[in-house]
PDB file of C-alpha atoms in Angstrom:
ATOM      1  CA  UNK M 259     -10.265  12.941  20.398  1.00 53.00           C
ATOM      2  CA  UNK M 260      -6.974  12.383  21.237  1.00 72.00           C
ATOM      3  CA  UNK M 261      -7.630  10.483  24.493  1.00 82.00           C
ATOM      4  CA  UNK M 262      -8.767   7.083  24.066  1.00 93.00           C
ATOM      5  CA  UNK M 263      -8.670   4.084  26.351  1.00 95.00           C
ATOM      6  CA  UNK M 264      -5.436   1.603  26.738  1.00 96.00           C
ATOM      7  CA  UNK M 265      -5.116  -2.037  27.552  1.00 97.00           C
ATOM      8  CA  UNK M 266      -2.086  -3.432  29.414  1.00 97.00           C
ATOM      9  CA  UNK M 267      -0.444  -6.966  30.268  1.00 97.00           C
ATOM     10  CA  UNK M 268       1.730  -5.592  33.142  1.00 94.00           C
ATOM     11  CA  UNK M 269       4.383  -7.398  34.865  1.00 96.00           C
ATOM     12  CA  UNK M 270       3.424 -10.875  34.411  1.00 97.00           C
ATOM     13  CA  UNK M 271       6.836 -12.989  34.027  1.00 97.00           C
ATOM     14  CA  UNK M 272       6.907 -16.879  32.857  1.00 97.00           C
ATOM     15  CA  UNK M 273       2.912 -16.691  32.778  1.00 98.00           C
ATOM     16  CA  UNK M 274       1.855 -16.904  28.645  1.00 98.00           C
ATOM     17  CA  UNK M 275      -1.106 -14.461  28.125  1.00 97.00           C
ATOM     18  CA  UNK M 276      -3.480 -15.154  24.521  1.00 98.00           C
ATOM     19  CA  UNK M 277      -5.031 -12.082  22.970  1.00 98.00           C
ATOM     20  CA  UNK M 278      -7.510 -12.965  20.197  1.00 98.00           C
ATOM     21  CA  UNK M 279      -9.782 -11.823  17.935  1.00 98.00           C
ATOM     22  CA  UNK M 280     -10.192  -8.668  19.737  1.00 98.00           C
ATOM     23  CA  UNK M 281     -11.148  -4.945  17.695  1.00 98.00           C
ATOM     24  CA  UNK M 282      -9.463  -2.544  19.757  1.00 98.00           C
ATOM     25  CA  UNK M 283     -10.611   0.981  17.952  1.00 97.00           C
ATOM     26  CA  UNK M 284      -9.842   4.534  18.877  1.00 97.00           C
ATOM     27  CA  UNK M 285      -7.566   3.816  21.812  1.00 97.00           C
ATOM     28  CA  UNK M 286      -4.423   5.281  22.905  1.00 96.00           C
ATOM     29  CA  UNK M 287      -3.781   8.246  24.561  1.00 95.00           C
ATOM     30  CA  UNK M 288      -1.510  11.170  22.600  1.00 93.00           C
ATOM     31  CA  UNK M 289       1.654  12.182  24.374  1.00 91.00           C
ATOM     32  CA  UNK M 290       1.324  10.108  27.604  1.00 91.00           C
ATOM     33  CA  UNK M 291       4.230   7.514  27.259  1.00 92.00           C
ATOM     34  CA  UNK M 292       3.158   3.996  27.752  1.00 94.00           C
ATOM     35  CA  UNK M 293      -0.394   4.437  27.147  1.00 95.00           C
ATOM     36  CA  UNK M 294      -1.293   2.566  23.955  1.00 97.00           C
ATOM     37  CA  UNK M 295      -4.074  -0.207  22.629  1.00 98.00           C
ATOM     38  CA  UNK M 296      -2.361  -3.180  23.779  1.00 98.00           C
ATOM     39  CA  UNK M 297       0.837  -3.349  25.783  1.00 98.00           C
ATOM     40  CA  UNK M 298       3.195  -5.613  27.000  1.00 97.00           C
ATOM     41  CA  UNK M 299       4.797  -3.679  29.543  1.00 97.00           C
ATOM     42  CA  UNK M 300       8.035  -5.080  31.629  1.00 97.00           C
ATOM     43  CA  UNK M 301       6.644  -8.586  32.101  1.00 97.00           C
ATOM     44  CA  UNK M 302      10.197 -10.119  31.031  1.00 97.00           C
ATOM     45  CA  UNK M 303       9.442 -13.442  29.423  1.00 98.00           C
ATOM     46  CA  UNK M 304       6.462 -14.803  28.578  1.00 98.00           C
ATOM     47  CA  UNK M 305       7.244 -17.428  26.146  1.00 97.00           C
ATOM     48  CA  UNK M 306       3.697 -19.132  25.140  1.00 98.00           C
ATOM     49  CA  UNK M 307       2.423 -16.027  24.870  1.00 98.00           C
ATOM     50  CA  UNK M 308       0.314 -14.367  21.655  1.00 98.00           C
ATOM     51  CA  UNK M 309      -1.747 -11.821  20.522  1.00 98.00           C
ATOM     52  CA  UNK M 310      -3.267 -12.859  17.374  1.00 98.00           C
ATOM     53  CA  UNK M 311      -6.131 -12.139  15.055  1.00 98.00           C
ATOM     54  CA  UNK M 312      -7.193  -8.801  16.972  1.00 98.00           C
ATOM     55  CA  UNK M 313      -7.727  -5.201  15.158  1.00 98.00           C
ATOM     56  CA  UNK M 314      -6.411  -2.275  15.831  1.00 98.00           C
ATOM     57  CA  UNK M 315      -8.012   0.525  13.909  1.00 98.00           C
ATOM     58  CA  UNK M 316      -8.084   4.388  14.575  1.00 97.00           C
ATOM     59  CA  UNK M 317      -5.274   4.775  17.616  1.00 97.00           C
ATOM     60  CA  UNK M 318      -4.069   7.688  19.213  1.00 96.00           C
ATOM     61  CA  UNK M 319      -1.048   6.283  20.061  1.00 96.00           C
ATOM     62  CA  UNK M 320       0.728   3.974  18.587  1.00 97.00           C
ATOM     63  CA  UNK M 321      -1.152  -0.178  17.880  1.00 98.00           C
ATOM     64  CA  UNK M 322       0.996  -3.444  19.524  1.00 98.00           C
ATOM     65  CA  UNK M 323       3.493  -2.667  21.244  1.00 98.00           C
ATOM     66  CA  UNK M 324       6.250  -4.618  23.338  1.00 98.00           C
ATOM     67  CA  UNK M 325       8.371  -3.379  26.008  1.00 97.00           C
ATOM     68  CA  UNK M 326      10.504  -5.063  28.655  1.00 97.00           C
ATOM     69  CA  UNK M 327       9.297  -8.432  27.421  1.00 98.00           C
ATOM     70  CA  UNK M 328      10.365 -10.987  25.525  1.00 98.00           C
ATOM     71  CA  UNK M 329       8.939 -14.143  23.198  1.00 98.00           C
ATOM     72  CA  UNK M 330       5.825 -13.290  22.359  1.00 98.00           C
ATOM     73  CA  UNK M 331       4.563 -14.061  19.377  1.00 98.00           C
ATOM     74  CA  UNK M 332       2.305 -11.041  17.199  1.00 98.00           C
ATOM     75  CA  UNK M 333       0.723 -12.522  14.427  1.00 98.00           C
ATOM     76  CA  UNK M 334      -2.044 -11.954  11.818  1.00 98.00           C
ATOM     77  CA  UNK M 335      -3.580  -8.730  13.357  1.00 98.00           C
ATOM     78  CA  UNK M 336      -4.210  -5.447  11.136  1.00 98.00           C
ATOM     79  CA  UNK M 337      -3.656  -2.297  12.263  1.00 98.00           C
ATOM     80  CA  UNK M 338      -5.661   0.551  10.315  1.00 98.00           C
ATOM     81  CA  UNK M 339      -5.504   4.168  10.507  1.00 98.00           C
ATOM     82  CA  UNK M 340      -3.584   4.888  13.509  1.00 98.00           C
ATOM     83  CA  UNK M 341      -1.086   7.746  14.511  1.00 97.00           C
ATOM     84  CA  UNK M 342       2.711   7.365  16.126  1.00 97.00           C
ATOM     85  CA  UNK M 343       4.881   3.927  15.567  1.00 97.00           C
ATOM     86  CA  UNK M 344       2.401   1.032  14.573  1.00 98.00           C
ATOM     87  CA  UNK M 345       4.084  -2.140  15.810  1.00 98.00           C
ATOM     88  CA  UNK M 346       6.899  -2.279  18.323  1.00 97.00           C
ATOM     89  CA  UNK M 347       9.470  -4.896  19.193  1.00 95.00           C
ATOM     90  CA  UNK M 348      11.859  -3.106  21.472  1.00 94.00           C
ATOM     91  CA  UNK M 349      10.583   0.571  23.049  1.00 93.00           C
ATOM     92  CA  UNK M 350      13.743   0.347  25.269  1.00 93.00           C
ATOM     93  CA  UNK M 351      15.602  -1.847  23.077  1.00 94.00           C
ATOM     94  CA  UNK M 352      16.443  -4.456  24.625  1.00 95.00           C
ATOM     95  CA  UNK M 353      13.412  -7.107  24.064  1.00 97.00           C
ATOM     96  CA  UNK M 354      14.212  -9.966  22.672  1.00 97.00           C
ATOM     97  CA  UNK M 355      13.058 -13.264  20.963  1.00 98.00           C
ATOM     98  CA  UNK M 356       9.677 -11.627  19.916  1.00 98.00           C
ATOM     99  CA  UNK M 357       8.329 -12.598  16.800  1.00 98.00           C
ATOM    100  CA  UNK M 358       5.685  -9.837  14.554  1.00 98.00           C
ATOM    101  CA  UNK M 359       4.810 -12.277  11.555  1.00 98.00           C
ATOM    102  CA  UNK M 360       2.282 -11.768   8.525  1.00 98.00           C
ATOM    103  CA  UNK M 361       0.956  -8.456  10.561  1.00 98.00           C
ATOM    104  CA  UNK M 362      -0.400  -5.569   8.378  1.00 98.00           C
ATOM    105  CA  UNK M 363       0.035  -2.118   9.191  1.00 98.00           C
ATOM    106  CA  UNK M 364      -2.167   0.152   6.627  1.00 98.00           C
ATOM    107  CA  UNK M 365      -2.306   3.961   6.967  1.00 98.00           C
ATOM    108  CA  UNK M 366       0.214   4.691   9.928  1.00 98.00           C
ATOM    109  CA  UNK M 367       0.152   9.357  10.453  1.00 98.00           C
ATOM    110  CA  UNK M 368       2.397  10.942  12.824  1.00 97.00           C
ATOM    111  CA  UNK M 369       1.891  10.846  16.029  1.00 95.00           C
ATOM    112  CA  UNK M 370       3.110  12.881  18.831  1.00 92.00           C
ATOM    113  CA  UNK M 371       6.844  13.289  21.044  1.00 89.00           C
ATOM    114  CA  UNK M 372       6.639  11.303  23.428  1.00 85.00           C
ATOM    115  CA  UNK M 373       9.917  12.230  25.691  1.00 79.00           C
ATOM    116  CA  UNK M 374      11.988   9.237  26.753  1.00 77.00           C
ATOM    117  CA  UNK M 375      11.465   7.368  24.170  1.00 82.00           C
ATOM    118  CA  UNK M 376      11.687   7.841  19.871  1.00 82.00           C
ATOM    119  CA  UNK M 377       9.867  10.972  18.412  1.00 88.00           C
ATOM    120  CA  UNK M 378       6.695   9.583  16.797  1.00 94.00           C
ATOM    121  CA  UNK M 379       6.404  12.400  14.810  1.00 95.00           C
ATOM    122  CA  UNK M 380       8.601  10.547  12.571  1.00 95.00           C
ATOM    123  CA  UNK M 381       6.320   7.836  12.417  1.00 97.00           C
ATOM    124  CA  UNK M 382       7.166   3.979  11.241  1.00 98.00           C
ATOM    125  CA  UNK M 383       4.822   0.995  10.942  1.00 98.00           C
ATOM    126  CA  UNK M 384       6.957  -1.201  12.092  1.00 98.00           C
ATOM    127  CA  UNK M 385       9.358   0.341  14.297  1.00 97.00           C
ATOM    128  CA  UNK M 386      12.613  -1.626  15.061  1.00 97.00           C
ATOM    129  CA  UNK M 387      15.185  -1.027  18.010  1.00 95.00           C
ATOM    130  CA  UNK M 388      16.830  -4.089  18.143  1.00 97.00           C
ATOM    131  CA  UNK M 389      17.631  -6.482  15.496  1.00 97.00           C
ATOM    132  CA  UNK M 390      17.524  -9.662  17.897  1.00 98.00           C
ATOM    133  CA  UNK M 391      13.747 -10.207  16.890  1.00 98.00           C
ATOM    134  CA  UNK M 392      11.855 -12.416  14.442  1.00 98.00           C
ATOM    135  CA  UNK M 393      10.485 -10.199  11.340  1.00 98.00           C
ATOM    136  CA  UNK M 394       8.634 -12.768   8.539  1.00 98.00           C
ATOM    137  CA  UNK M 395       5.770 -12.103   6.563  1.00 98.00           C
ATOM    138  CA  UNK M 396       4.611  -8.727   7.827  1.00 98.00           C
ATOM    139  CA  UNK M 397       3.299  -5.773   5.424  1.00 99.00           C
ATOM    140  CA  UNK M 398       3.595  -2.073   5.687  1.00 98.00           C
ATOM    141  CA  UNK M 399       1.489  -0.157   3.570  1.00 98.00           C
ATOM    142  CA  UNK M 400       0.831   3.122   3.171  1.00 98.00           C
ATOM    143  CA  UNK M 401       3.093   4.711   6.198  1.00 98.00           C
ATOM    144  CA  UNK M 402       3.888   8.820   5.872  1.00 98.00           C
ATOM    145  CA  UNK M 403       7.085   8.029   6.697  1.00 98.00           C
ATOM    146  CA  UNK M 404       8.881   4.625   6.935  1.00 98.00           C
ATOM    147  CA  UNK M 405       7.233   1.078   6.669  1.00 98.00           C
ATOM    148  CA  UNK M 406      10.385  -0.417   8.551  1.00 98.00           C
ATOM    149  CA  UNK M 407      12.235   1.687  10.172  1.00 98.00           C
ATOM    150  CA  UNK M 408      15.663   0.452  12.158  1.00 97.00           C
ATOM    151  CA  UNK M 409      16.247   3.524  14.655  1.00 93.00           C
ATOM    152  CA  UNK M 410      19.393   3.152  16.558  1.00 91.00           C
ATOM    153  CA  UNK M 411      19.725  -0.272  16.351  1.00 92.00           C
ATOM    154  CA  UNK M 412      21.890  -2.385  18.447  1.00 92.00           C
ATOM    155  CA  UNK M 413      24.879  -3.534  16.532  1.00 95.00           C
ATOM    156  CA  UNK M 414      23.665  -7.150  15.822  1.00 95.00           C
ATOM    157  CA  UNK M 415      22.608  -8.975  13.060  1.00 96.00           C
ATOM    158  CA  UNK M 416      18.844  -9.262  12.606  1.00 97.00           C
ATOM    159  CA  UNK M 417      17.696 -12.530  13.880  1.00 98.00           C
ATOM    160  CA  UNK M 418      15.290 -13.267  10.943  1.00 98.00           C
ATOM    161  CA  UNK M 419      13.844 -10.586   8.296  1.00 98.00           C
ATOM    162  CA  UNK M 420      12.266 -12.467   5.312  1.00 98.00           C
ATOM    163  CA  UNK M 421       9.121 -12.020   3.220  1.00 98.00           C
ATOM    164  CA  UNK M 422       7.973  -8.951   4.395  1.00 98.00           C
ATOM    165  CA  UNK M 423       6.582  -6.154   2.727  1.00 98.00           C
ATOM    166  CA  UNK M 424       6.848  -2.315   1.961  1.00 98.00           C
ATOM    167  CA  UNK M 425       4.222  -0.163  -0.240  1.00 98.00           C
ATOM    168  CA  UNK M 426       2.472   3.284  -0.582  1.00 98.00           C
ATOM    169  CA  UNK M 427       5.360   4.835   2.126  1.00 98.00           C
ATOM    170  CA  UNK M 428       7.977   7.466   2.051  1.00 98.00           C
ATOM    171  CA  UNK M 429      10.311   5.058   2.832  1.00 98.00           C
ATOM    172  CA  UNK M 430       9.424   0.893   2.802  1.00 98.00           C
ATOM    173  CA  UNK M 431      12.599   0.433   4.896  1.00 98.00           C
ATOM    174  CA  UNK M 432      14.704   3.303   6.507  1.00 98.00           C
ATOM    175  CA  UNK M 433      18.509   2.995   7.773  1.00 96.00           C
ATOM    176  CA  UNK M 434      18.504   5.778   8.037  1.00 93.00           C
ATOM    177  CA  UNK M 435      19.705   8.773   9.734  1.00 92.00           C
ATOM    178  CA  UNK M 436      21.921   6.811  12.513  1.00 91.00           C
ATOM    179  CA  UNK M 437      22.872   3.223  10.181  1.00 94.00           C
ATOM    180  CA  UNK M 438      22.860  -0.098  10.708  1.00 96.00           C
ATOM    181  CA  UNK M 439      26.395  -1.685  10.958  1.00 94.00           C
ATOM    182  CA  UNK M 440      26.458  -5.152  12.695  1.00 95.00           C
ATOM    183  CA  UNK M 441      29.870  -6.898  13.058  1.00 94.00           C
ATOM    184  CA  UNK M 442      28.654  -9.657  10.509  1.00 95.00           C
ATOM    185  CA  UNK M 443      26.111  -9.947   7.852  1.00 96.00           C
ATOM    186  CA  UNK M 444      22.218  -8.408   8.257  1.00 97.00           C
ATOM    187  CA  UNK M 445      20.624 -10.532   5.329  1.00 98.00           C
ATOM    188  CA  UNK M 446      17.130  -8.775   4.045  1.00 98.00           C
ATOM    189  CA  UNK M 447      15.376 -11.821   2.341  1.00 98.00           C
ATOM    190  CA  UNK M 448      12.158 -11.577  -0.230  1.00 98.00           C
ATOM    191  CA  UNK M 449      11.838  -8.081   0.249  1.00 98.00           C
ATOM    192  CA  UNK M 450       9.335  -6.555  -1.801  1.00 98.00           C
ATOM    193  CA  UNK M 451       9.518  -2.654  -1.903  1.00 98.00           C
ATOM    194  CA  UNK M 452       7.074  -1.162  -4.336  1.00 98.00           C
ATOM    195  CA  UNK M 453       5.673   2.410  -5.387  1.00 98.00           C
ATOM    196  CA  UNK M 454       7.471   3.482  -2.188  1.00 98.00           C
ATOM    197  CA  UNK M 455       9.190   7.078  -2.500  1.00 98.00           C
ATOM    198  CA  UNK M 456      12.316   5.258  -1.557  1.00 98.00           C
ATOM    199  CA  UNK M 457      12.469   1.600  -1.721  1.00 98.00           C
ATOM    200  CA  UNK M 458      15.276   1.294   1.170  1.00 98.00           C
ATOM    201  CA  UNK M 459      16.782   4.006   2.582  1.00 97.00           C
ATOM    202  CA  UNK M 460      20.898   3.191   3.599  1.00 95.00           C
ATOM    203  CA  UNK M 461      23.324   5.333   5.291  1.00 92.00           C
ATOM    204  CA  UNK M 462      26.099   4.965   7.995  1.00 91.00           C
ATOM    205  CA  UNK M 463      25.519   1.353   6.774  1.00 93.00           C
ATOM    206  CA  UNK M 464      27.700  -1.737   6.281  1.00 92.00           C
ATOM    207  CA  UNK M 465      27.038  -5.667   6.075  1.00 94.00           C
ATOM    208  CA  UNK M 466      23.788  -5.455   4.453  1.00 96.00           C
ATOM    209  CA  UNK M 467      22.829  -8.425   2.171  1.00 98.00           C
ATOM    210  CA  UNK M 468      19.621  -8.357   0.535  1.00 98.00           C
ATOM    211  CA  UNK M 469      18.235 -11.592  -1.321  1.00 98.00           C
ATOM    212  CA  UNK M 470      15.891 -12.772  -4.188  1.00 98.00           C
ATOM    213  CA  UNK M 471      14.119  -9.435  -3.266  1.00 98.00           C
ATOM    214  CA  UNK M 472      11.934  -7.480  -5.215  1.00 98.00           C
ATOM    215  CA  UNK M 473      11.760  -3.354  -6.368  1.00 98.00           C
ATOM    216  CA  UNK M 474       9.618  -1.849  -8.476  1.00 98.00           C
ATOM    217  CA  UNK M 475       7.688   1.544  -9.533  1.00 97.00           C
ATOM    218  CA  UNK M 476       9.911   2.860  -6.343  1.00 98.00           C
ATOM    219  CA  UNK M 477      10.867   6.930  -7.271  1.00 97.00           C
ATOM    220  CA  UNK M 478      14.273   5.332  -6.247  1.00 97.00           C
ATOM    221  CA  UNK M 479      14.198   1.448  -5.385  1.00 98.00           C
ATOM    222  CA  UNK M 480      17.725   1.972  -2.937  1.00 98.00           C
ATOM    223  CA  UNK M 481      19.381   5.379  -1.839  1.00 95.00           C
ATOM    224  CA  UNK M 482      22.808   4.584  -0.798  1.00 92.00           C
ATOM    225  CA  UNK M 483      24.891   6.586   0.587  1.00 88.00           C
ATOM    226  CA  UNK M 484      28.114   7.267   3.130  1.00 86.00           C
ATOM    227  CA  UNK M 485      27.946   4.147   4.303  1.00 87.00           C
ATOM    228  CA  UNK M 486      30.959   2.601   6.359  1.00 83.00           C
ATOM    229  CA  UNK M 487      31.467  -1.205   4.325  1.00 80.00           C
ATOM    230  CA  UNK M 488      30.436  -2.657   1.422  1.00 84.00           C
ATOM    231  CA  UNK M 489      26.563  -3.748   0.692  1.00 92.00           C
ATOM    232  CA  UNK M 490      25.763  -6.901  -1.565  1.00 95.00           C
ATOM    233  CA  UNK M 491      22.642  -7.437  -3.167  1.00 97.00           C
ATOM    234  CA  UNK M 492      22.100 -10.673  -5.148  1.00 98.00           C
ATOM    235  CA  UNK M 493      19.640 -12.610  -7.140  1.00 98.00           C
ATOM    236  CA  UNK M 494      17.130  -9.121  -7.210  1.00 98.00           C
ATOM    237  CA  UNK M 495      15.075  -7.437  -9.712  1.00 98.00           C
ATOM    238  CA  UNK M 496      14.839  -3.754 -10.251  1.00 98.00           C
ATOM    239  CA  UNK M 497      11.825  -2.919 -12.281  1.00 97.00           C
ATOM    240  CA  UNK M 498      11.375   0.906 -13.920  1.00 97.00           C
ATOM    241  CA  UNK M 499       7.254  -0.024 -13.584  1.00 96.00           C
ATOM    242  CA  UNK M 500       4.755  -2.171 -12.210  1.00 95.00           C
ATOM    243  CA  UNK M 501       6.157  -5.474 -14.374  1.00 93.00           C
ATOM    244  CA  UNK M 502       3.995  -6.025 -17.235  1.00 88.00           C
ATOM    245  CA  UNK M 503       3.358  -2.231 -17.569  1.00 90.00           C
ATOM    246  CA  UNK M 504       6.422  -1.447 -19.043  1.00 84.00           C
ATOM    247  CA  UNK M 505       5.260  -0.951 -22.780  1.00 85.00           C
ATOM    248  CA  UNK M 506       2.459   1.157 -21.186  1.00 88.00           C
ATOM    249  CA  UNK M 507       3.402   2.863 -18.511  1.00 92.00           C
ATOM    250  CA  UNK M 508       6.753   5.295 -19.455  1.00 94.00           C
ATOM    251  CA  UNK M 509       9.820   4.904 -16.653  1.00 94.00           C
ATOM    252  CA  UNK M 510      10.678   8.051 -15.079  1.00 94.00           C
ATOM    253  CA  UNK M 511      12.519   6.697 -11.428  1.00 96.00           C
ATOM    254  CA  UNK M 512      15.848   5.334 -10.647  1.00 97.00           C
ATOM    255  CA  UNK M 513      17.031   1.741  -9.372  1.00 97.00           C
ATOM    256  CA  UNK M 514      20.017   2.370  -7.331  1.00 97.00           C
ATOM    257  CA  UNK M 515      21.275   6.074  -6.186  1.00 94.00           C
ATOM    258  CA  UNK M 516      24.722   6.259  -4.866  1.00 89.00           C
ATOM    259  CA  UNK M 517      27.174   8.914  -4.356  1.00 83.00           C
ATOM    260  CA  UNK M 518      31.014   8.313  -4.903  1.00 76.00           C
ATOM    261  CA  UNK M 519      32.646   6.904  -2.049  1.00 71.00           C
ATOM    262  CA  UNK M 520      36.088   8.153  -1.962  1.00 67.00           C
ATOM    263  CA  UNK M 521      36.969   4.854   0.525  1.00 64.00           C
ATOM    264  CA  UNK M 522      35.781   2.881  -2.526  1.00 63.00           C
ATOM    265  CA  UNK M 523      33.038   1.093  -0.238  1.00 66.00           C
ATOM    266  CA  UNK M 524      30.108   0.849  -2.532  1.00 76.00           C
ATOM    267  CA  UNK M 525      27.737  -1.831  -3.254  1.00 87.00           C
ATOM    268  CA  UNK M 526      28.269  -5.013  -5.419  1.00 93.00           C
ATOM    269  CA  UNK M 527      25.442  -6.273  -7.591  1.00 95.00           C
ATOM    270  CA  UNK M 528      25.225  -9.872  -8.184  1.00 97.00           C
ATOM    271  CA  UNK M 529      22.993 -11.991 -10.860  1.00 98.00           C
ATOM    272  CA  UNK M 530      20.563  -9.449 -10.504  1.00 98.00           C
ATOM    273  CA  UNK M 531      18.265  -7.488 -13.379  1.00 98.00           C
ATOM    274  CA  UNK M 532      17.162  -3.690 -13.906  1.00 97.00           C
ATOM    275  CA  UNK M 533      13.751  -4.509 -16.142  1.00 95.00           C
ATOM    276  CA  UNK M 534      12.269  -1.359 -18.031  1.00 94.00           C
ATOM    277  CA  UNK M 535      13.984   1.300 -17.219  1.00 94.00           C
ATOM    278  CA  UNK M 536      14.755   2.231 -20.917  1.00 90.00           C
ATOM    279  CA  UNK M 537      11.434   2.621 -23.171  1.00 89.00           C
ATOM    280  CA  UNK M 538      12.276   3.895 -27.143  1.00 90.00           C
ATOM    281  CA  UNK M 539       8.649   4.965 -27.175  1.00 90.00           C
ATOM    282  CA  UNK M 540       8.160   7.364 -24.054  1.00 92.00           C
ATOM    283  CA  UNK M 541       9.879  10.966 -24.464  1.00 92.00           C
ATOM    284  CA  UNK M 542      10.919   9.963 -20.255  1.00 91.00           C
ATOM    285  CA  UNK M 543      13.584   7.445 -19.420  1.00 90.00           C
ATOM    286  CA  UNK M 544      14.457   5.709 -16.244  1.00 95.00           C
ATOM    287  CA  UNK M 545      18.149   5.506 -14.671  1.00 96.00           C
ATOM    288  CA  UNK M 546      19.019   1.925 -13.227  1.00 96.00           C
ATOM    289  CA  UNK M 547      21.750   3.383 -12.171  1.00 94.00           C
ATOM    290  CA  UNK M 548      22.155   6.660 -11.236  1.00 93.00           C
ATOM    291  CA  UNK M 549      25.692   8.455  -9.322  1.00 89.00           C
ATOM    292  CA  UNK M 550      24.805  11.596  -7.552  1.00 85.00           C
ATOM    293  CA  UNK M 551      26.789  14.564  -5.839  1.00 73.00           C
ATOM    294  CA  UNK M 552      27.814  13.461  -2.697  1.00 58.00           C
ATOM    295  CA  UNK M 553      27.399  16.774  -0.743  1.00 56.00           C
ATOM    296  CA  UNK M 554      23.505  16.832  -2.299  1.00 49.00           C
ATOM    297  CA  UNK M 555      23.445  13.232  -0.016  1.00 46.00           C
ATOM    298  CA  UNK M 556      23.736  14.425   3.579  1.00 49.00           C
TER     299      UNK M 556
END
């Protein structure tokens, strides 16, 4: 059913915790706040704490949640076939210095609305409200909505967002609807975003820098609408089809879809490539850049 067990590490400030090599199956209590498979709860600073090499399967509500707690290392965990937001570095939005490294979340499904927190019906594999944490080498695969979602994030640069992968999601990385506008650049480095409906959705944002990244076979690689300032894309490749298949798969995708901004605050694209968007042997054609009607981008 929708009412499993839950594991909570509760009010343990300055105590290093270790949870390693555990399979947690069918935990989580749907629609009940705080009832998650693995949950740090108001433990304040727990420097040295590690959640490593665990498996969360068939969760009824969320996966690994860090709430009111700082300095937790969450690494090499797998979450499969789960409901609601899965990996959460900051449930209330003030948690900092947590590291999510080399985790895999696959098949994230819609959960239930939780009063007082985010609506898990709009599920994401990695739900990010405070960018003052570290995200390195994680994979989000098969979320019905977002792989990585910056929902109403604090407007500060992300500490580190590097080598993350999103594929087969609705949106690989989602900055919609509230946007992400730190006062200085936030760097998204060495992304791999492929076979998503939208690789990255950017709206009401500014000071975003995408560097040394790879977009392939997304219906749209980047959707960029109604932003507050320039975003810069540098040393990045956009592929219309899977690499190596440009001669065998006809392109139908868009590299970057953007609207005309009356403020002139558009993208800046530097040292980047668009590959395979025009195959002369096909009846279809892809679009490296697509200008859309601003009225249709709401």
